[in-house]
Amino acid sequence: MHFVVILRKLQKIQAYHLNCNPTDEKGEKSNMLISIVIPVFNEKENIQPLVAEIGKTAFSLRKKGMQTELILVDDGSTDGTFKEIQRLKVQSPNIRAIRFRRNFGQTAAFDAGFAQAKGEVVITMDGDLQNDPADIPLLLDKLNEGYDVVSGWRFERKDAAFSKKLPSLFSNYLARSLTGLKLHDFGCSLKAYRREALKDLRLFGEMHRFVPAILFTKGFRIAEVKVRHRPRKFGKTKYNFTRLLKGFLDLLYIKFWSSFSTRPLHLFGLMGFSMLFVSGLIAAYKFLALVFFSQPIEVTPALLLSVLLAILGLLFIMFGFLGEVQVRTYYNTSKEHEYEIERKI
C-alpha cells in the first residue's frame, strides 16, 4: 500500500517537470501556486480596491485548483501606502509585503518581488488599478499553451495621447527593431512568467519593461494577449520623459549584451576595420593624386582625418581584444553560462 502511494507521488513529480502543469489521478490540475507581484509607490487610495479585485480573481482561480499569494512591494511611499498594506494584511493572510527604505524605482521593486515569490507562475501588474486583475486567467490560459512568458497588450489604452501613447509607440517600435521580439506593448506591466524563466535574472535601471526581450534572447518562448486597460482614478502617474530616455538607454544595453556580450571583438573589430577602410580610401586618393596628377601631399583636413581614423581603428580593435579577455575571464570565474538549458533527460 505504501509502495502505491510513493509511486503515485513520483508520477505527480514527473508530470510537473515534463509539463509544468501537474495533474492528479483524475486528470485535474493540482494546487499550483500563483505569485502576484505588484510594486506600489504613493498609491494609498488604490490599495484597498486593488486587493479586493485580486481577491475576486483569486477566488475564481481557486475553483480551478490554483492557490495565490500577493506580494506588494512598497517602493518608499510617503503617503501612508504601507500603513494601508499593513491594515489589509491583517484581513488577508495571503498578502506579503516588502518596504524599501526609499524610492528605488519600479525595476528594483519587481526584482525584490521576484526574489520573494514562491509560485510556479509569477504574475506582475501595476498598482494603479489601470490593469484589470480579471485578465490574469487569460495570461494563464495562454501560458498553458506551452509558452514561458505571456505579455499583456493594452490594445485600447486609456492614457493621454501626447504624453504617453505617442512616446510608447516610438519606444515599442525601437524595442521591436533592436530585439527582434514582435510585441505590440513592451510597457504593459501585466505579464505572466514561469518561475524557471526568472531564474538568475538580473535587473537594473529601467529594464523591467524589457524582461520579455531579455528572456527572448535566452531562447524562452514569448506570447502576447490583449488585455483591458482602464483610466487612472486615484493618485498621479509616475511616468515622464526622463523614464523614456532611461528606458531607451537600457534598451541599447540589452541589445549590446544580447548580441556582443560573449564576443565584443566582433563589435569593436567591425567598427575598427570600418575606420581603417575609410582611412585607406582617403590615403589611396592622396597617393593616386600624387602619381597621376602630380598633386603634392599637403597637410589638409582630409589627410588629418585619414590619420585620425587609422589611429581610432587600431584602438577600437585593441579595445575588442581587451573586451574578449575580460569576457573570457568573467565566464571562467563565474557560474553564469552563455546558454540556457530547457530540459535534461
Short mmCIF file of C-alpha atoms in Angstrom, two decimals:
data_model
loop_
_atom_site.label_atom_id
_atom_site.label_comp_id
_atom_site.label_asym_id
_atom_site.label_seq_id
_atom_site.Cartn_x
_atom_site.Cartn_y
_atom_site.Cartn_z
CA MET A 1 0.00 0.00 0.00
CA HIS A 2 2.82 2.38 0.90
CA PHE A 3 4.56 1.48 -2.35
CA VAL A 4 1.48 2.52 -4.36
CA VAL A 5 1.33 5.88 -2.56
CA ILE A 6 5.01 6.53 -3.22
CA LEU A 7 4.60 5.54 -6.89
CA ARG A 8 1.71 7.98 -7.34
CA LYS A 9 3.75 10.82 -5.78
CA LEU A 10 6.61 10.07 -8.17
CA GLN A 11 4.20 10.18 -11.11
CA LYS A 12 2.97 13.64 -9.99
CA ILE A 13 6.53 14.93 -9.72
CA GLN A 14 7.34 13.59 -13.19
CA ALA A 15 4.20 15.23 -14.65
CA TYR A 16 5.24 18.58 -13.19
CA HIS A 17 8.75 18.50 -14.62
CA LEU A 18 7.59 17.43 -18.07
CA ASN A 19 4.51 19.58 -18.46
CA CYS A 20 4.87 22.33 -15.80
CA ASN A 21 1.16 21.60 -15.26
CA PRO A 22 0.81 18.75 -12.77
CA THR A 23 -2.33 16.62 -12.69
CA ASP A 24 -3.88 14.31 -10.21
CA GLU A 25 -5.28 10.80 -10.85
CA LYS A 26 -8.48 12.28 -12.32
CA GLY A 27 -6.61 14.46 -14.80
CA GLU A 28 -7.40 17.68 -12.93
CA LYS A 29 -4.95 20.45 -12.10
CA SER A 30 -3.26 20.23 -8.72
CA ASN A 31 -2.79 23.16 -6.34
CA MET A 32 -0.42 25.30 -8.37
CA LEU A 33 0.75 28.41 -6.56
CA ILE A 34 0.48 31.72 -8.43
CA SER A 35 2.55 34.64 -7.13
CA ILE A 36 1.22 38.11 -7.96
CA VAL A 37 3.94 40.78 -7.65
CA ILE A 38 2.83 44.43 -7.57
CA PRO A 39 5.12 47.42 -6.96
CA VAL A 40 3.37 50.43 -5.43
CA PHE A 41 4.52 53.99 -4.86
CA ASN A 42 2.15 56.52 -3.25
CA GLU A 43 -0.96 54.51 -4.15
CA LYS A 44 -2.78 54.69 -0.80
CA GLU A 45 -6.21 55.17 -2.36
CA ASN A 46 -5.74 52.33 -4.84
CA ILE A 47 -4.52 49.61 -2.49
CA GLN A 48 -7.84 48.59 -0.93
CA PRO A 49 -9.84 48.28 -4.20
CA LEU A 50 -6.83 46.60 -5.85
CA VAL A 51 -6.63 43.92 -3.15
CA ALA A 52 -10.41 43.46 -3.35
CA GLU A 53 -10.30 42.87 -7.13
CA ILE A 54 -7.37 40.48 -6.82
CA GLY A 55 -9.32 38.63 -4.14
CA LYS A 56 -12.16 38.03 -6.62
CA THR A 57 -9.71 36.75 -9.22
CA ALA A 58 -8.01 34.54 -6.62
CA PHE A 59 -11.39 33.04 -5.74
CA SER A 60 -12.05 32.11 -9.38
CA LEU A 61 -8.56 30.61 -9.68
CA ARG A 62 -9.09 28.60 -6.51
CA LYS A 63 -12.07 26.92 -8.19
CA LYS A 64 -9.60 25.72 -10.84
CA GLY A 65 -7.26 24.30 -8.24
CA MET A 66 -4.80 27.22 -8.11
CA GLN A 67 -3.65 28.98 -4.97
CA THR A 68 -2.41 32.60 -4.96
CA GLU A 69 -0.08 34.78 -2.95
CA LEU A 70 0.02 38.56 -3.27
CA ILE A 71 3.38 40.33 -2.88
CA LEU A 72 3.11 44.10 -2.52
CA VAL A 73 6.41 45.97 -2.81
CA ASP A 74 6.21 49.48 -1.35
CA ASP A 75 8.81 51.50 -3.24
CA GLY A 76 9.41 54.07 -0.50
CA SER A 77 5.93 55.60 -0.41
CA THR A 78 5.40 58.76 1.62
CA ASP A 79 1.58 58.95 1.66
CA GLY A 80 0.75 56.15 4.09
CA THR A 81 0.59 53.38 1.49
CA PHE A 82 2.48 50.91 3.70
CA LYS A 83 0.15 51.51 6.67
CA GLU A 84 -2.75 50.65 4.39
CA ILE A 85 -0.95 47.48 3.30
CA GLN A 86 -0.40 46.52 6.94
CA ARG A 87 -4.09 47.05 7.67
CA LEU A 88 -5.13 44.86 4.75
CA LYS A 89 -2.66 42.13 5.67
CA VAL A 90 -4.49 41.60 8.96
CA GLN A 91 -7.61 40.76 6.92
CA SER A 92 -5.82 38.79 4.18
CA PRO A 93 -3.10 36.38 5.39
CA ASN A 94 -2.01 35.61 1.81
CA ILE A 95 -0.63 39.16 1.42
CA ARG A 96 3.14 39.51 1.76
CA ALA A 97 4.68 42.97 1.95
CA ILE A 98 8.11 44.45 1.28
CA ARG A 99 9.02 48.04 2.02
CA PHE A 100 12.04 49.88 0.62
CA ARG A 101 13.82 52.47 2.75
CA ARG A 102 13.47 54.95 -0.10
CA ASN A 103 12.24 55.10 -3.69
CA PHE A 104 14.49 52.82 -5.76
CA GLY A 105 12.27 52.52 -8.85
CA GLN A 106 9.90 50.02 -10.38
CA THR A 107 12.64 47.74 -11.70
CA ALA A 108 14.13 47.29 -8.24
CA ALA A 109 10.65 46.63 -6.84
CA PHE A 110 9.98 43.89 -9.40
CA ASP A 111 13.40 42.38 -8.72
CA ALA A 112 12.69 42.25 -4.98
CA GLY A 113 9.27 40.72 -5.62
CA PHE A 114 10.73 38.06 -7.91
CA ALA A 115 13.24 37.10 -5.23
CA GLN A 116 10.45 36.59 -2.67
CA ALA A 117 7.93 34.86 -4.96
CA LYS A 118 7.33 31.19 -4.21
CA GLY A 119 4.87 30.42 -7.01
CA GLU A 120 5.41 28.23 -10.05
CA VAL A 121 4.00 31.13 -12.07
CA VAL A 122 4.69 34.80 -11.34
CA ILE A 123 2.20 37.48 -12.40
CA THR A 124 3.23 41.15 -12.50
CA MET A 125 0.98 44.17 -12.76
CA ASP A 126 0.78 47.85 -11.83
CA GLY A 127 -0.73 49.07 -8.59
CA ASP A 128 -2.74 51.96 -10.04
CA LEU A 129 -5.83 49.89 -11.00
CA GLN A 130 -5.27 50.51 -14.71
CA ASN A 131 -4.51 46.80 -15.20
CA ASP A 132 -7.53 44.56 -14.63
CA PRO A 133 -6.82 41.54 -12.36
CA ALA A 134 -9.70 39.75 -14.11
CA ASP A 135 -7.36 39.34 -17.11
CA ILE A 136 -4.96 37.12 -15.15
CA PRO A 137 -6.74 33.89 -16.22
CA LEU A 138 -6.22 34.93 -19.87
CA LEU A 139 -2.47 35.05 -19.28
CA LEU A 140 -2.51 31.68 -17.52
CA ASP A 141 -4.51 30.04 -20.29
CA LYS A 142 -2.01 31.29 -22.88
CA LEU A 143 0.88 30.18 -20.68
CA ASN A 144 -0.57 26.65 -20.63
CA GLU A 145 -0.27 26.52 -24.42
CA GLY A 146 3.46 25.97 -23.98
CA TYR A 147 4.84 29.48 -23.53
CA ASP A 148 7.29 30.64 -20.88
CA VAL A 149 6.21 34.30 -20.82
CA VAL A 150 2.89 35.94 -21.72
CA SER A 151 2.80 39.73 -22.04
CA GLY A 152 -0.31 41.88 -21.96
CA TRP A 153 -1.20 44.19 -24.84
CA ARG A 154 -3.19 47.29 -23.92
CA PHE A 155 -4.82 47.48 -27.35
CA GLU A 156 -7.31 50.12 -26.16
CA ARG A 157 -5.08 52.18 -23.91
CA LYS A 158 -6.82 54.74 -21.69
CA ASP A 159 -3.99 57.28 -21.41
CA ALA A 160 -3.18 60.73 -22.77
CA ALA A 161 -2.16 60.57 -26.43
CA PHE A 162 0.69 63.07 -26.41
CA SER A 163 2.34 62.34 -23.07
CA LYS A 164 2.01 58.54 -23.07
CA LYS A 165 0.66 56.94 -26.24
CA LEU A 166 3.00 58.60 -28.77
CA PRO A 167 6.20 58.02 -26.73
CA SER A 168 5.04 54.45 -26.15
CA LEU A 169 4.57 53.84 -29.89
CA PHE A 170 8.08 55.10 -30.56
CA SER A 171 9.56 53.07 -27.70
CA ASN A 172 7.79 49.88 -28.81
CA TYR A 173 9.00 50.36 -32.39
CA LEU A 174 12.61 50.71 -31.23
CA ALA A 175 12.29 47.69 -28.95
CA ARG A 176 10.92 45.51 -31.76
CA SER A 177 13.63 46.69 -34.15
CA LEU A 178 16.54 46.20 -31.76
CA THR A 179 15.49 42.98 -30.01
CA GLY A 180 13.62 41.15 -32.77
CA LEU A 181 10.75 40.36 -30.36
CA LYS A 182 7.48 41.29 -32.06
CA LEU A 183 5.41 42.58 -29.16
CA HIS A 184 2.95 45.43 -29.54
CA ASP A 185 3.27 46.68 -25.96
CA PHE A 186 6.54 46.24 -24.09
CA GLY A 187 5.46 48.69 -21.39
CA CYS A 188 2.42 46.79 -20.14
CA SER A 189 3.21 45.56 -16.62
CA LEU A 190 0.56 42.82 -16.74
CA LYS A 191 2.68 39.77 -17.57
CA ALA A 192 2.96 36.10 -16.60
CA TYR A 193 6.26 34.25 -16.19
CA ARG A 194 7.11 30.67 -15.47
CA ARG A 195 9.39 30.58 -12.48
CA GLU A 196 12.25 28.93 -14.37
CA ALA A 197 12.31 31.87 -16.79
CA LEU A 198 13.09 34.28 -13.94
CA LYS A 199 15.88 32.16 -12.51
CA ASP A 200 19.20 34.07 -12.38
CA LEU A 201 17.54 37.12 -13.97
CA ARG A 202 19.34 40.36 -13.09
CA LEU A 203 17.52 43.67 -13.44
CA PHE A 204 18.97 47.18 -13.43
CA GLY A 205 17.90 50.70 -14.37
CA GLU A 206 14.51 50.73 -16.14
CA MET A 207 14.79 47.20 -17.54
CA HIS A 208 11.54 45.83 -16.09
CA ARG A 209 9.58 46.60 -19.26
CA PHE A 210 12.12 44.71 -21.36
CA VAL A 211 12.21 41.48 -19.32
CA PRO A 212 10.45 39.54 -22.13
CA ALA A 213 13.11 40.80 -24.57
CA ILE A 214 15.90 39.64 -22.25
CA LEU A 215 14.29 36.22 -21.91
CA PHE A 216 13.66 36.08 -25.66
CA THR A 217 17.42 36.40 -26.29
CA LYS A 218 17.91 33.40 -23.97
CA GLY A 219 15.53 31.26 -26.02
CA PHE A 220 12.37 31.35 -23.91
CA ARG A 221 9.02 31.27 -25.71
CA ILE A 222 7.10 34.57 -25.58
CA ALA A 223 3.42 35.23 -26.37
CA GLU A 224 1.09 38.21 -26.18
CA VAL A 225 -2.62 38.55 -25.37
CA LYS A 226 -4.96 41.52 -25.48
CA VAL A 227 -5.90 42.85 -22.04
CA ARG A 228 -8.12 45.61 -20.75
CA HIS A 229 -6.79 48.98 -19.71
CA ARG A 230 -8.61 51.43 -17.50
CA PRO A 231 -8.16 55.15 -16.82
CA ARG A 232 -6.48 56.12 -13.58
CA LYS A 233 -8.97 57.14 -10.89
CA PHE A 234 -6.76 57.93 -7.92
CA GLY A 235 -3.23 59.22 -7.47
CA LYS A 236 -0.80 60.66 -10.00
CA THR A 237 1.08 58.98 -12.82
CA LYS A 238 4.79 58.33 -12.24
CA TYR A 239 5.60 58.29 -15.96
CA ASN A 240 7.70 61.06 -17.54
CA PHE A 241 10.08 61.62 -20.46
CA THR A 242 13.09 61.01 -18.21
CA ARG A 243 11.93 57.43 -17.73
CA LEU A 244 11.53 57.12 -21.50
CA LEU A 245 15.13 58.21 -22.04
CA LYS A 246 16.40 55.86 -19.35
CA GLY A 247 14.42 53.02 -20.89
CA PHE A 248 15.95 53.75 -24.30
CA LEU A 249 19.48 53.59 -22.83
CA ASP A 250 18.63 50.30 -21.11
CA LEU A 251 17.31 49.01 -24.43
CA LEU A 252 20.66 49.79 -26.07
CA TYR A 253 22.40 47.93 -23.25
CA ILE A 254 20.15 44.89 -23.76
CA LYS A 255 20.89 44.92 -27.48
CA PHE A 256 24.63 45.14 -26.88
CA TRP A 257 24.61 42.50 -24.16
CA SER A 258 22.50 40.01 -26.12
CA SER A 259 24.48 40.42 -29.35
CA PHE A 260 28.05 41.07 -28.25
CA SER A 261 28.43 40.17 -24.56
CA THR A 262 30.30 36.99 -25.46
CA ARG A 263 32.15 38.40 -28.48
CA PRO A 264 32.96 42.11 -28.01
CA LEU A 265 35.77 41.78 -30.56
CA HIS A 266 33.12 41.38 -33.28
CA LEU A 267 31.61 44.78 -32.46
CA PHE A 268 34.79 46.75 -31.81
CA GLY A 269 36.64 44.94 -34.59
CA LEU A 270 33.91 45.78 -37.11
CA MET A 271 33.98 49.43 -36.09
CA GLY A 272 37.79 49.49 -36.16
CA PHE A 273 38.08 47.92 -39.59
CA SER A 274 35.41 50.30 -40.92
CA MET A 275 37.50 53.27 -39.76
CA LEU A 276 40.67 51.74 -41.26
CA PHE A 277 38.84 51.20 -44.54
CA VAL A 278 37.75 54.85 -44.77
CA SER A 279 41.25 55.95 -43.77
CA GLY A 280 42.71 53.76 -46.51
CA LEU A 281 40.37 55.25 -49.12
CA ILE A 282 41.49 58.79 -48.25
CA ALA A 283 45.15 57.77 -48.28
CA ALA A 284 44.71 55.99 -51.63
CA TYR A 285 43.08 59.07 -53.13
CA LYS A 286 46.01 61.23 -52.00
CA PHE A 287 48.51 58.74 -53.40
CA LEU A 288 46.75 58.48 -56.77
CA ALA A 289 46.52 62.28 -56.97
CA LEU A 290 50.27 62.44 -56.41
CA VAL A 291 51.11 59.77 -59.04
CA PHE A 292 48.72 60.71 -61.85
CA PHE A 293 48.12 64.44 -61.30
CA SER A 294 51.35 65.44 -59.57
CA GLN A 295 49.47 66.98 -56.67
CA PRO A 296 51.78 67.36 -53.67
CA ILE A 297 50.72 65.68 -50.44
CA GLU A 298 49.85 68.53 -48.11
CA VAL A 299 48.54 68.54 -44.56
CA THR A 300 44.87 69.04 -45.31
CA PRO A 301 41.78 68.25 -43.19
CA ALA A 302 41.23 65.12 -45.31
CA LEU A 303 44.73 63.85 -44.58
CA LEU A 304 44.35 64.59 -40.87
CA LEU A 305 41.03 62.74 -40.89
CA SER A 306 42.72 59.75 -42.53
CA VAL A 307 45.39 59.62 -39.83
CA LEU A 308 42.80 60.07 -37.06
CA LEU A 309 40.60 57.26 -38.41
CA ALA A 310 43.61 54.95 -38.72
CA ILE A 311 44.58 55.56 -35.08
CA LEU A 312 40.97 55.16 -33.87
CA GLY A 313 40.54 52.00 -35.93
CA LEU A 314 43.58 50.37 -34.33
CA LEU A 315 42.42 51.48 -30.87
CA PHE A 316 38.95 50.01 -31.37
CA ILE A 317 40.46 46.68 -32.42
CA MET A 318 42.65 46.74 -29.32
CA PHE A 319 39.57 47.51 -27.19
CA GLY A 320 37.90 44.49 -28.74
CA PHE A 321 40.77 42.22 -27.75
CA LEU A 322 40.75 43.61 -24.20
CA GLY A 323 36.99 43.05 -24.04
CA GLU A 324 37.44 39.46 -25.19
CA VAL A 325 39.96 38.86 -22.40
CA GLN A 326 37.57 40.29 -19.79
CA VAL A 327 34.59 38.29 -21.07
CA ARG A 328 36.52 35.03 -21.08
CA THR A 329 37.83 35.75 -17.58
CA TYR A 330 34.27 36.52 -16.42
CA TYR A 331 32.76 33.28 -17.73
CA ASN A 332 35.71 31.22 -16.47
CA THR A 333 35.41 32.56 -12.91
CA SER A 334 31.62 32.85 -12.55
CA LYS A 335 28.82 30.29 -12.54
CA GLU A 336 26.95 32.06 -15.33
CA HIS A 337 26.77 30.49 -18.79
CA GLU A 338 26.05 31.98 -22.19
CA TYR A 339 23.39 29.31 -22.80
CA GLU A 340 20.09 28.22 -21.23
CA ILE A 341 19.15 24.54 -20.72
CA GLU A 342 15.46 23.81 -21.17
CA ARG A 343 15.40 20.17 -20.06
CA LYS A 344 17.68 17.30 -19.11
CA ILE A 345 16.72 13.69 -19.84
#
